[in-house]
XYZ file of C-alpha atoms in Angstrom:
787
model
C 26.864 -31.882 24.924
C 26.402 -33.200 28.441
C 22.608 -32.856 28.106
C 22.619 -34.810 24.836
C 24.768 -37.508 26.410
C 22.456 -37.907 29.383
C 19.481 -38.084 27.069
C 20.998 -41.006 25.179
C 22.825 -42.882 27.942
C 21.277 -44.590 30.930
C 22.403 -42.227 33.662
C 20.762 -41.556 36.971
C 18.641 -38.429 36.605
C 18.960 -37.703 40.298
C 22.773 -37.683 40.214
C 22.756 -35.514 37.085
C 20.368 -33.043 38.686
C 22.520 -32.809 41.823
C 25.584 -32.236 39.702
C 23.969 -29.414 37.679
C 22.453 -27.804 40.762
C 25.838 -27.694 42.452
C 27.312 -26.248 39.261
C 24.661 -23.507 39.211
C 25.469 -22.485 42.799
C 29.159 -22.028 42.065
C 29.204 -20.773 38.447
C 29.448 -17.029 37.781
C 29.347 -16.825 33.971
C 25.795 -15.851 32.819
C 25.857 -17.920 29.610
C 27.026 -21.030 31.408
C 24.427 -20.604 34.158
C 21.721 -20.157 31.544
C 22.682 -23.337 29.671
C 22.991 -25.316 32.896
C 19.581 -24.132 34.080
C 18.004 -25.153 30.752
C 19.509 -28.624 31.171
C 18.225 -28.834 34.728
C 14.734 -27.924 33.535
C 14.718 -30.762 31.007
C 16.332 -33.399 33.216
C 14.848 -32.640 36.640
C 12.185 -29.909 36.619
C 11.364 -30.358 40.291
C 14.967 -29.712 41.289
C 14.968 -26.660 38.962
C 11.960 -25.308 40.880
C 13.732 -25.913 44.188
C 16.768 -24.017 42.931
C 14.549 -21.200 41.672
C 12.805 -20.844 45.030
C 16.152 -20.767 46.830
C 17.307 -17.737 44.853
C 13.943 -16.116 44.155
C 14.921 -12.866 45.884
C 18.034 -12.508 43.708
C 16.313 -12.918 40.324
C 16.307 -9.167 39.716
C 20.129 -9.138 39.666
C 20.443 -12.033 37.211
C 21.486 -11.540 33.617
C 18.678 -11.074 31.094
C 19.336 -14.378 29.281
C 18.841 -16.261 32.548
C 15.750 -14.215 33.425
C 14.154 -15.222 30.112
C 14.662 -18.903 30.934
C 13.148 -18.356 34.385
C 10.055 -16.724 32.864
C 9.683 -19.665 30.476
C 9.978 -22.144 33.376
C 7.343 -20.297 35.413
C 4.974 -20.270 32.440
C 5.340 -24.008 31.794
C 4.995 -24.960 35.444
C 1.859 -22.866 35.898
C 0.375 -24.287 32.708
C 0.870 -27.826 34.011
C 0.007 -27.062 37.649
C -2.390 -24.104 37.994
C -2.236 -24.368 41.784
C 1.408 -23.197 41.707
C 0.534 -19.804 40.235
C 0.375 -17.972 43.550
C 4.008 -18.841 44.297
C 5.414 -17.129 41.222
C 3.147 -14.130 40.558
C 5.296 -11.909 42.787
C 8.404 -13.023 40.897
C 6.836 -12.146 37.560
C 5.751 -8.782 38.978
C 9.360 -8.044 39.912
C 10.571 -8.963 36.417
C 8.314 -6.245 34.952
C 10.929 -3.755 36.182
C 13.865 -5.598 34.592
C 16.459 -3.622 32.626
C 15.960 -5.863 29.597
C 13.093 -5.019 27.237
C 12.712 -8.638 26.114
C 12.403 -9.809 29.734
C 9.723 -7.215 30.481
C 7.828 -8.207 27.334
C 7.828 -11.918 28.206
C 7.033 -11.213 31.863
C 4.003 -9.092 30.910
C 2.680 -11.834 28.647
C 3.210 -14.448 31.341
C 1.559 -12.286 34.000
C -1.766 -11.980 32.160
C -1.660 -15.742 31.580
C -1.184 -16.472 35.283
C -3.721 -13.943 36.571
C -6.693 -12.100 35.105
C -7.182 -9.737 38.042
C -7.504 -6.022 37.166
C -4.255 -5.250 38.992
C -2.264 -7.785 36.960
C -3.823 -6.708 33.679
C -3.121 -3.035 34.335
C 0.476 -3.773 35.302
C 1.000 -5.735 32.080
C -0.657 -3.005 30.009
C 1.506 -0.315 31.600
C 4.587 -2.421 30.874
C 3.561 -2.783 27.213
C 3.017 0.972 26.892
C 6.439 1.718 28.410
C 8.016 -0.690 25.940
C 6.376 1.045 22.987
C 7.372 4.491 24.226
C 11.015 3.747 24.986
C 11.817 1.159 22.313
C 13.514 2.630 19.222
C 12.708 -0.164 16.746
C 9.409 0.568 14.984
C 8.805 -3.129 14.252
C 8.978 -3.864 17.969
C 6.547 -1.020 18.630
C 4.031 -2.538 16.184
C 4.368 -6.017 17.728
C 3.810 -4.702 21.250
C 0.852 -2.615 20.043
C -0.717 -5.806 18.708
C -0.309 -7.284 22.175
C -2.031 -4.261 23.667
C -4.935 -4.576 21.236
C -5.364 -8.244 22.138
C -5.163 -7.441 25.850
C -7.881 -4.800 25.517
C -10.091 -7.142 23.482
C -9.808 -9.836 26.163
C -10.781 -7.361 28.920
C -13.137 -5.054 27.012
C -15.597 -4.905 29.943
C -13.042 -3.380 32.323
C -13.931 0.320 32.013
C -11.310 1.392 34.529
C -8.625 -0.357 32.469
C -9.798 1.391 29.307
C -9.756 4.786 30.974
C -6.251 4.255 32.326
C -5.019 2.789 29.052
C -6.355 5.673 26.981
C -4.217 8.164 28.869
C -1.120 5.970 28.644
C -1.575 5.187 24.958
C -1.533 8.907 24.113
C 2.151 8.918 25.082
C 2.886 6.675 22.087
C 1.893 9.497 19.714
C 5.311 10.986 20.393
C 6.749 8.408 17.974
C 7.874 9.744 14.581
C 6.808 6.680 12.585
C 3.488 7.281 10.831
C 2.487 3.598 10.910
C 2.931 3.473 14.688
C 0.891 6.657 15.060
C -1.891 5.325 12.855
C -2.099 2.051 14.770
C -2.061 3.969 18.051
C -4.949 6.224 17.023
C -6.970 3.243 15.786
C -6.402 1.519 19.120
C -7.249 4.716 20.995
C -10.648 4.918 19.288
C -11.480 1.489 20.762
C -10.757 2.768 24.292
C -12.909 5.893 24.267
C -15.989 5.959 26.477
C -18.096 8.608 28.194
C -15.687 8.542 31.120
C -12.544 9.496 29.236
C -13.711 11.125 25.991
C -13.231 14.684 27.258
C -9.672 14.013 28.402
C -8.790 12.269 25.133
C -10.290 15.060 23.019
C -8.439 17.678 25.076
C -5.080 15.983 24.489
C -5.800 15.374 20.804
C -6.723 19.048 20.520
C -3.314 20.027 21.899
C -1.629 17.645 19.451
C -3.536 19.178 16.534
C -2.575 22.705 17.587
C 1.077 21.621 17.854
C 1.160 20.205 14.330
C -0.784 23.203 13.013
C 1.840 25.606 14.372
C 4.760 23.824 12.685
C 6.227 25.873 9.844
C 8.037 23.269 7.735
C 5.715 20.286 7.338
C 6.846 17.156 5.541
C 4.547 14.502 4.104
C 4.627 12.483 7.327
C 3.404 15.472 9.344
C 0.591 16.135 6.858
C -0.506 12.503 7.034
C -0.405 12.684 10.826
C -2.583 15.800 10.714
C -5.117 13.914 8.622
C -5.139 11.029 11.110
C -5.721 13.419 14.016
C -8.586 15.081 12.159
C -10.204 11.702 11.533
C -9.810 10.769 15.208
C -11.461 14.000 16.356
C -14.145 13.446 13.725
C -15.008 10.061 15.231
C -15.036 11.525 18.745
C -17.355 14.330 17.697
C -19.773 12.016 15.888
C -19.978 9.240 18.471
C -19.996 11.613 21.468
C -22.057 14.696 20.531
C -21.170 16.464 23.787
C -17.602 16.898 22.550
C -18.610 18.366 19.192
C -18.591 21.891 20.658
C -14.921 21.417 21.575
C -13.899 19.687 18.354
C -15.496 22.001 15.776
C -13.552 25.224 16.564
C -10.255 23.354 16.475
C -10.902 21.618 13.183
C -12.180 24.734 11.443
C -8.661 26.163 11.477
C -7.600 23.415 9.074
C -9.796 24.788 6.278
C -7.153 27.325 5.305
C -4.359 24.752 5.524
C -2.350 23.714 2.465
C -2.899 20.092 3.555
C -5.829 19.340 1.257
C -6.595 15.866 2.664
C -6.874 17.163 6.217
C -9.116 20.016 5.062
C -11.379 17.575 3.193
C -11.698 15.432 6.316
C -12.666 18.541 8.276
C -15.382 19.383 5.721
C -16.764 15.839 5.966
C -17.078 16.231 9.725
C -18.599 19.724 9.445
C -21.140 18.478 6.913
C -22.173 15.662 9.243
C -22.154 17.869 12.343
C -24.245 20.631 10.788
C -26.800 18.040 9.642
C -27.051 16.141 12.934
C -26.548 18.812 15.609
C -28.899 21.748 15.092
C -27.600 23.574 18.151
C -24.161 23.847 16.523
C -25.381 25.202 13.199
C -25.073 28.957 14.007
C -21.496 28.653 15.310
C -20.428 26.416 12.421
C -21.932 28.785 9.828
C -20.283 31.806 11.455
C -16.852 30.126 11.579
C -17.191 28.830 8.020
C -18.053 32.304 6.706
C -14.880 33.658 8.290
C -12.684 30.840 6.942
C -14.072 30.689 3.391
C -11.951 33.510 1.814
C -8.748 31.835 3.047
C -9.500 28.373 1.615
C -6.812 27.283 -0.881
C -8.259 23.977 -2.139
C -10.862 23.678 -4.897
C -12.568 20.631 -3.375
C -12.724 22.245 0.074
C -14.102 25.478 -1.375
C -16.662 23.478 -3.357
C -17.901 21.640 -0.244
C -17.868 24.807 1.863
C -20.060 26.658 -0.633
C -22.514 23.757 -0.672
C -22.788 23.690 3.144
C -23.273 27.456 3.371
C -25.861 27.465 0.592
C -27.794 24.656 2.261
C -27.782 25.857 5.892
C -27.776 29.673 5.657
C -31.486 30.246 6.341
C -31.798 33.508 8.295
C -31.620 36.931 6.711
C -28.433 37.800 8.587
C -26.675 34.627 7.452
C -27.783 35.053 3.821
C -26.605 38.654 3.627
C -23.301 37.684 5.257
C -22.835 34.892 2.724
C -23.552 37.243 -0.208
C -20.991 39.657 1.166
C -18.355 36.908 1.485
C -19.054 35.585 -2.027
C -18.836 39.102 -3.497
C -15.493 39.522 -1.750
C -14.228 36.160 -3.086
C -15.415 36.830 -6.667
C -14.046 40.371 -6.827
C -15.111 43.276 -8.969
C -17.939 42.660 -11.443
C -18.362 42.134 -14.308
C -15.318 39.881 -14.333
C -14.401 40.159 -18.039
C -14.548 43.958 -18.218
C -12.597 44.306 -14.998
C -9.859 41.937 -16.154
C -9.553 43.707 -19.499
C -9.201 47.085 -17.788
C -6.554 45.665 -15.467
C -4.571 44.175 -18.335
C -4.604 47.376 -20.404
C -4.037 49.736 -17.452
C -6.873 52.060 -18.457
C -8.740 52.917 -15.330
C -7.798 55.270 -12.574
C -6.075 53.814 -9.568
C -5.103 50.625 -11.389
C -1.448 50.959 -10.673
C 0.869 53.254 -8.836
C 3.073 55.329 -11.115
C 6.458 56.350 -9.832
C 9.601 57.938 -11.301
C 12.662 55.778 -11.041
C 15.880 57.342 -9.784
C 17.878 59.210 -12.436
C 20.942 57.429 -13.786
C 23.854 58.888 -15.770
C 24.746 57.160 -19.035
C 27.630 57.648 -21.520
C 26.475 58.143 -25.119
C 28.228 56.989 -28.288
C 29.993 60.322 -28.865
C 31.374 60.326 -25.316
C 29.025 62.864 -23.783
C 26.998 62.310 -20.610
C 23.195 61.950 -20.571
C 20.589 61.445 -17.847
C 18.099 58.527 -18.229
C 14.751 58.386 -16.402
C 12.117 55.587 -16.396
C 8.432 55.554 -15.540
C 7.551 52.399 -13.542
C 4.140 50.987 -12.646
C 3.228 48.716 -9.783
C 0.450 46.199 -10.567
C -1.318 44.093 -7.987
C 0.279 40.667 -7.656
C -1.598 37.411 -8.158
C -1.605 36.873 -4.403
C -3.962 39.833 -4.038
C -6.522 38.279 -6.420
C -9.383 36.627 -4.475
C -9.082 32.838 -4.337
C -12.432 32.087 -5.995
C -11.715 34.525 -8.832
C -8.285 32.960 -9.308
C -9.841 29.488 -9.694
C -12.345 30.795 -12.239
C -9.587 32.441 -14.275
C -7.769 29.099 -14.210
C -10.778 27.462 -15.911
C -12.282 25.696 -12.855
C -15.894 26.370 -13.864
C -17.276 23.352 -12.025
C -16.642 25.474 -8.937
C -18.764 28.161 -10.596
C -21.586 25.623 -10.960
C -21.360 24.880 -7.225
C -21.465 28.600 -6.525
C -24.594 28.865 -8.704
C -26.310 26.142 -6.648
C -25.543 27.938 -3.375
C -26.718 31.316 -4.703
C -29.949 29.784 -5.985
C -30.689 28.165 -2.621
C -30.198 31.332 -0.592
C -32.365 33.408 -2.956
C -35.165 30.866 -2.626
C -34.778 30.802 1.179
C -34.647 34.575 1.624
C -37.327 35.355 4.241
C -40.404 37.210 3.007
C -39.927 39.757 5.809
C -37.070 41.311 3.861
C -39.585 42.824 1.444
C -39.814 42.856 -2.326
C -37.028 45.443 -2.647
C -34.556 43.382 -0.667
C -35.546 40.196 -2.523
C -35.145 41.837 -5.930
C -31.781 43.318 -4.949
C -30.538 39.869 -3.859
C -31.826 38.253 -7.084
C -30.168 40.891 -9.239
C -26.834 40.532 -7.418
C -26.857 36.723 -7.774
C -27.815 36.927 -11.469
C -24.994 39.389 -12.111
C -22.467 36.990 -10.563
C -23.745 34.031 -12.584
C -23.912 35.889 -15.901
C -20.401 37.224 -15.301
C -19.135 33.654 -14.847
C -20.820 32.533 -18.077
C -19.368 35.538 -19.948
C -15.914 34.789 -18.509
C -16.124 31.141 -19.582
C -16.953 32.070 -23.179
C -14.181 34.653 -23.412
C -10.502 34.046 -24.090
C -9.352 35.087 -20.628
C -9.503 31.746 -18.706
C -6.944 29.007 -19.321
C -9.719 26.541 -20.174
C -13.129 27.401 -21.660
C -16.333 26.590 -19.827
C -18.015 23.286 -20.667
C -21.527 23.018 -22.083
C -22.715 21.213 -18.953
C -21.595 24.061 -16.703
C -23.243 26.625 -19.003
C -26.519 24.684 -18.910
C -26.434 24.460 -15.117
C -25.650 28.145 -14.645
C -28.438 29.059 -17.067
C -30.859 26.769 -15.212
C -30.011 28.431 -11.894
C -30.642 31.883 -13.381
C -33.984 30.668 -14.709
C -34.944 29.194 -11.306
C -34.105 32.465 -9.547
C -36.295 34.355 -11.990
C -39.228 31.952 -12.578
C -39.364 30.064 -9.225
C -41.000 26.907 -10.553
C -42.625 25.005 -7.618
C -41.037 21.701 -8.648
C -37.524 23.131 -8.898
C -37.982 25.179 -5.733
C -38.862 21.980 -3.857
C -35.771 20.230 -5.259
C -33.419 23.053 -4.250
C -34.901 23.754 -0.815
C -35.968 20.319 0.465
C -34.784 17.379 -1.652
C -31.067 18.203 -1.406
C -31.097 18.225 2.383
C -33.186 15.047 2.486
C -30.605 13.305 0.278
C -27.800 14.376 2.611
C -29.623 13.114 5.692
C -30.400 9.842 3.928
C -26.725 9.391 3.018
C -25.537 10.116 6.568
C -28.142 7.716 7.959
C -26.966 5.018 5.557
C -23.361 5.443 6.692
C -24.396 5.238 10.351
C -26.369 2.047 9.712
C -23.409 0.529 7.862
C -21.096 1.391 10.759
C -23.552 -0.115 13.240
C -23.747 -3.279 11.126
C -19.966 -3.595 11.051
C -19.841 -3.118 14.822
C -22.373 -5.895 15.353
C -20.308 -8.199 13.135
C -17.272 -7.728 15.376
C -19.174 -8.602 18.564
C -18.174 -11.971 19.961
C -21.260 -14.078 20.465
C -21.385 -17.434 22.234
C -24.053 -20.037 21.714
C -26.267 -20.824 24.676
C -25.211 -24.485 24.648
C -21.455 -23.784 24.330
C -19.210 -25.478 26.895
C -17.538 -23.448 29.641
C -13.927 -24.361 30.410
C -12.788 -24.150 34.036
C -9.018 -23.997 34.222
C -8.889 -25.668 37.670
C -10.818 -28.664 36.360
C -8.641 -29.237 33.271
C -6.760 -32.513 33.330
C -3.020 -32.011 33.657
C -2.328 -34.706 31.056
C -4.921 -33.355 28.627
C -3.131 -32.981 25.289
C -5.812 -30.599 24.017
C -4.654 -27.819 26.318
C -3.224 -25.009 24.224
C 0.309 -23.867 24.993
C 0.343 -20.234 23.895
C 4.145 -20.081 24.035
C 4.533 -22.988 21.620
C 1.711 -21.656 19.447
C 3.308 -18.223 19.066
C 6.684 -19.841 18.326
C 5.077 -22.036 15.667
C 3.411 -19.031 14.035
C 6.688 -17.134 14.011
C 8.603 -19.958 12.317
C 5.969 -21.295 9.934
C 3.743 -18.262 9.343
C -0.017 -18.126 9.368
C -1.591 -20.861 7.279
C -4.744 -20.270 5.339
C -7.790 -22.355 6.049
C -8.762 -23.893 2.753
C -11.011 -26.808 1.969
C -10.556 -26.776 -1.792
C -8.399 -29.580 -3.147
C -6.638 -27.134 -5.458
C -5.127 -25.309 -2.462
C -3.881 -28.345 -0.515
C -0.288 -29.547 -0.355
C -0.755 -31.641 -3.494
C -1.347 -28.515 -5.551
C 2.145 -27.322 -4.586
C 3.834 -30.330 -6.222
C 5.169 -29.577 -9.708
C 6.327 -32.257 -12.123
C 9.619 -31.080 -13.583
C 10.452 -33.912 -16.009
C 8.619 -36.600 -17.940
C 8.079 -40.171 -16.738
C 10.188 -41.547 -19.614
C 13.208 -39.325 -18.901
C 16.266 -41.072 -17.451
C 16.020 -38.791 -14.420
C 12.585 -38.013 -12.983
C 12.173 -34.899 -10.838
C 9.322 -33.193 -9.049
C 9.340 -30.259 -6.632
C 7.250 -29.383 -3.606
C 7.040 -25.606 -3.076
C 6.783 -24.310 0.492
C 6.001 -20.579 0.532
C 6.607 -18.641 3.754
C 6.118 -14.922 3.006
C 9.542 -13.741 1.789
C 11.085 -17.201 1.339
C 10.382 -20.079 -1.036
C 11.857 -23.511 -0.322
C 11.978 -25.977 -3.207
C 12.132 -29.582 -2.027
C 13.097 -31.429 -5.216
C 12.748 -35.210 -5.441
C 15.228 -36.679 -7.964
C 14.826 -40.316 -9.088
C 17.391 -42.222 -11.148
C 15.257 -44.393 -13.480
C 18.289 -46.134 -15.029
C 20.429 -49.010 -13.678
C 23.576 -46.885 -14.148
C 25.258 -44.851 -11.457
C 25.012 -41.127 -12.124
C 27.984 -39.044 -11.009
C 28.210 -35.282 -10.459
C 24.442 -34.982 -10.743
C 23.734 -31.277 -10.329
C 20.439 -29.403 -10.088
C 21.010 -26.118 -11.930
C 18.292 -23.471 -11.409
C 17.818 -19.868 -12.501
C 15.071 -17.282 -11.937
C 13.143 -14.576 -13.736
C 11.458 -11.673 -11.982
C 12.175 -10.448 -8.458
C 13.424 -13.846 -7.298
C 16.930 -14.572 -6.062
C 18.586 -17.936 -5.421
C 20.083 -18.007 -1.952
C 22.137 -21.172 -2.406
C 22.919 -23.749 -5.057
C 22.537 -27.507 -4.828
C 25.754 -29.493 -4.406
C 26.691 -32.251 -6.899
C 25.721 -35.743 -5.772
C 26.251 -39.323 -6.872
C 23.071 -41.334 -7.398
C 23.093 -45.117 -7.659
C 20.946 -46.982 -10.142
C 17.182 -46.842 -9.409
C 17.920 -44.738 -6.349
C 16.464 -41.379 -5.315
C 17.394 -38.370 -3.222
C 16.026 -34.994 -2.098
C 17.612 -31.604 -2.734
C 16.467 -28.345 -1.153
C 16.964 -24.901 -2.662
C 15.974 -21.617 -1.028
C 14.719 -18.614 -3.044
C 14.182 -15.056 -1.783
C 11.180 -13.056 -3.001
C 11.378 -9.243 -3.319
C 7.962 -8.296 -4.758
C 4.646 -9.718 -5.932
C 5.597 -9.812 -9.593
C 5.040 -13.225 -11.141
C 8.331 -15.083 -10.933
C 9.549 -18.056 -12.943
C 12.034 -20.702 -11.835
C 13.631 -22.755 -14.603
C 16.713 -24.903 -15.093
C 18.012 -28.408 -15.850
C 19.695 -31.455 -14.353
C 23.158 -32.389 -15.652
C 25.062 -35.569 -14.820
C 27.774 -38.015 -15.916
C 27.233 -41.760 -16.396
C 29.837 -44.045 -14.832
C 31.914 -45.779 -17.485
C 30.616 -43.698 -20.367
C 32.830 -41.051 -21.941
C 31.626 -37.996 -23.825
C 29.576 -34.897 -23.102
C 27.551 -34.576 -19.966
C 23.898 -35.589 -20.140
C 21.222 -32.949 -19.570
C 17.526 -33.063 -18.741
C 15.639 -29.786 -19.163
C 13.120 -29.015 -16.392
C 9.644 -27.586 -16.761
C 9.188 -23.980 -15.648
C 7.738 -23.258 -12.214
C 5.466 -20.222 -12.052
C 5.203 -18.724 -8.556
C 1.585 -17.962 -7.642
C 1.027 -14.303 -6.800
C -1.873 -15.232 -4.501
C 0.586 -16.475 -1.879
C 1.606 -12.856 -1.229
C -1.717 -10.980 -1.521
C -4.109 -10.520 1.402
C -7.478 -8.700 1.476
C -7.362 -5.219 2.950
C -9.584 -2.171 3.409
C -9.211 1.565 2.847
C -11.503 4.580 2.755
C -13.134 5.863 -0.429
C -10.930 8.961 -0.454
C -7.763 6.877 -0.104
C -8.940 4.596 -2.923
C -9.582 7.571 -5.222
C -6.214 9.077 -4.355
C -4.321 5.859 -5.129
C -6.383 5.326 -8.298
C -5.276 8.736 -9.554
C -1.620 8.233 -8.558
C -1.005 4.699 -9.849
C 0.159 4.796 -13.446
C 0.052 1.111 -14.415
C -3.337 -0.189 -15.522
C -4.392 -3.578 -16.864
C -7.820 -4.002 -18.429
C -9.274 -7.532 -18.476
C -12.462 -8.417 -20.354
C -15.098 -10.420 -18.481
C -15.669 -13.872 -19.981
C -17.718 -16.222 -17.827
C -20.485 -18.817 -17.933
C -22.046 -17.422 -14.752
C -25.326 -15.560 -15.173
C -25.632 -13.956 -11.722
C -23.567 -10.812 -11.153
C -23.282 -11.234 -7.381
C -22.067 -14.814 -7.826
C -19.471 -13.658 -10.332
C -18.256 -10.969 -7.925
C -17.899 -13.537 -5.127
C -16.021 -15.848 -7.494
C -13.692 -12.979 -8.447
C -12.994 -12.114 -4.795
C -12.116 -15.745 -4.084
C -9.749 -15.955 -7.052
C -7.889 -12.705 -6.375
C -7.825 -12.571 -2.546
C -9.181 -9.013 -2.752
C -11.715 -7.304 -0.501
C -14.810 -5.531 -1.813
C -14.948 -1.891 -0.656
C -18.410 -1.245 -2.101
C -21.044 -1.671 0.661
C -23.629 -4.435 0.376
C -26.451 -1.901 0.148
C -25.019 -0.584 -3.116
C -24.777 -4.090 -4.589
C -28.373 -5.078 -3.881
C -31.102 -4.858 -6.473
C -31.616 -6.163 -9.995
C -30.882 -3.412 -12.499
C -28.689 -5.226 -14.996
C -25.531 -3.380 -13.917
C -22.965 -3.880 -11.165
C -19.942 -1.751 -10.263
C -17.622 -2.465 -7.338
C -14.208 -1.389 -6.076
C -11.748 -4.032 -4.870
C -8.604 -3.591 -2.796
C -5.777 -5.824 -1.593
C -2.313 -5.424 -0.178
C 0.773 -7.578 -0.566
C 3.053 -8.692 2.246
C 5.633 -6.292 0.772
C 3.346 -3.285 1.301
C 2.255 -2.930 -2.335
C -1.319 -1.811 -3.049
C -3.561 -3.359 -5.698
C -6.782 -1.680 -6.848
C -9.499 -3.030 -9.114
C -12.757 -1.702 -10.488
C -15.343 -4.209 -11.722
C -18.004 -3.041 -14.194
C -20.461 -5.772 -15.198
C -23.498 -5.563 -17.460
C -26.065 -8.327 -18.004
C -27.911 -8.729 -21.272
C -31.664 -8.739 -20.658
C -32.400 -11.529 -23.153
C -29.378 -13.880 -23.147
C -28.411 -13.071 -19.493
C -24.742 -13.128 -20.555
C -22.375 -11.078 -18.409
C -20.101 -8.612 -20.189
C -17.829 -5.832 -19.007
C -14.280 -5.161 -17.893
C -12.070 -5.358 -14.816
C -9.610 -2.477 -14.534
C -6.585 -3.166 -12.349
C -4.230 -0.448 -11.173
C -0.989 -0.795 -9.236
C 2.173 1.177 -8.638
C 4.317 -1.440 -10.399
C 3.754 -2.971 -13.812
C 4.403 -6.509 -12.594
C 1.673 -6.303 -9.943
C -0.953 -5.154 -12.465
C 0.013 -7.755 -15.067
C 0.195 -10.587 -12.534
C -3.273 -9.895 -11.174
C -4.662 -9.652 -14.696
C -3.095 -12.998 -15.640
C -4.550 -14.585 -12.505
C -8.053 -13.334 -13.355
C -7.723 -14.589 -16.935
C -6.624 -18.053 -15.746
C -9.496 -18.245 -13.241
C -12.021 -17.297 -15.918
C -10.606 -19.898 -18.296
C -10.795 -22.627 -15.648
C -14.373 -21.657 -14.822
C -15.358 -21.831 -18.507
C -13.705 -25.231 -18.966
C -15.405 -26.659 -15.864
């Protein structure tokens, strides 16, 4: 109150400053001292600096609310007068050890603003890491991690900082929140270099072994395992020297029940065995040992392909045949299963006499009852590959046929005709047994015609050895794999180059010591961050349809007695309706009330109060609405009022509906192909939209669709190039509420009319999300056709 009075009245600033300074020296209450110091800053900043320097050694004992004000004062003073920085750096250093987490956070941010020396940057980074480790709120952890990422990006050339940070950041993995762990691992991958990669891999290896040894694993632990596998995968690929350490650790995951982690391991093994020839023998040996214990169909499928492609020596081929024979079981499969089910062959089961039991008969006499029991092998003793085949998974049998065909064609000639014929006969017996099993009634699902054709082709290739097919099996498959891996590496290199910050040769260089103190263009980071926190991040748009005028909705007609229009201000979870109400009559309207209601996941926070509006007058009324999801919401209602001097029912003006745009809550995002396929299979709500457009270029239509839906294209540019008359792409976006939206675009162009046809399939976890995106696409297509 005193500060407001001095701002309005003509009072001597000097006398006010003396009064407040004396008050600060005698006051003991922290809140009062904080408020008085804020007033002194605004009325007499120079006197506030004098007071701060007089008690600079006692700042560590001040209350946290006063320390925050001191940090803000230091930041503002050093922004205005860069020459004063040296006086306060020591003070900011001392505040890094404050008991308050908020003070340490602000002090670290201020320190890197005042000084860019390696010592200051490392101290701020260490403070940020300590905050993440010791803070219990996961949202705070994520915010501080963002600060760490920005700090590393600003000092990416400081290798010593990166090495020190990498070791400190590993402490954050002790958090239980999976989002914090994922962000930490992503940040850690940016810090790895030749200096610290061995230490990082060693600690990640220990973390993997710890999670592997846990008995009861929840979904969060399994996801964390997958993230660790991906991190080690990146380390092994980008730093080949560490591959020898990474491979043995990851191979243990092949027998894990966590299918996603095992698939990630197989992806790394496939890339490692193709790129690093010196690791091939050890990888093949470890994979042969792990194959019988694999529990996942997809992992077993990939493992068989790798072994069939890279087992080239006689020893490896014979070892693979032995492992496959062990996994398939006794042959032929059908005859063996029939004998087991009918208990006809010797040694099938163990016969034993149950213990005798005395029973009472109907006539009251005693009798002894004996039973003959048999013990049959449980399903757990059935080999895993045989179990999958009995379950009807014959696509796995087709993969097995490919591997067997490759190793028979690669069998060295030194083994002799007898050894070659024995290997061919053994492989043919396995394949014919699978075909016979598929056509019998034993499996849960019969074999498909495609699988039968492929198995028959493999048998024919083993027997005939056509030069063309031999070349395809022995050379073309490996060439395709190497081409695919090379394409992925080039794509990754392209993405890395895109993220590099480049500066034009004629760009201006700003020297902070030469900046004018009164220059209004100087950016105040404190005010900028506060503005972003209160108003949100605004999109940069140049289209007239996305400006402020597009957010004005006319609610009534121009001839209605009361005219109303609303401006909608969307800020993530809140919508503020600023409604302009105009009385177009000469009468005074009493008890004029704006009555609103909502449909969808919208909730009115408050209701407008009744007002009295004079003739030809206007007023503004604000209503706040909470948003819970990205489903399309509708706001509707009416305006009711009484006319002065007129008796009867209240007058009512019905308002037009306001449809909330879903695009305000959707942002482009990215995910891996495996994550996209997993979500596509899990999401149950699908919306199929037909393509109707006047555009004749498929790439232009895809760009138009991405602009309309705020989605990101996951399909690489290399796959979209070319002119074949077809285009297929996967799109992905995420809402501010954490909801995922998937889309698959399939476009076909007629060769003669050049008209685009096809469909857009949208999948989401909620029905509203899928329908809303489909409606948005339909509206965009209609506008484009009408244009």
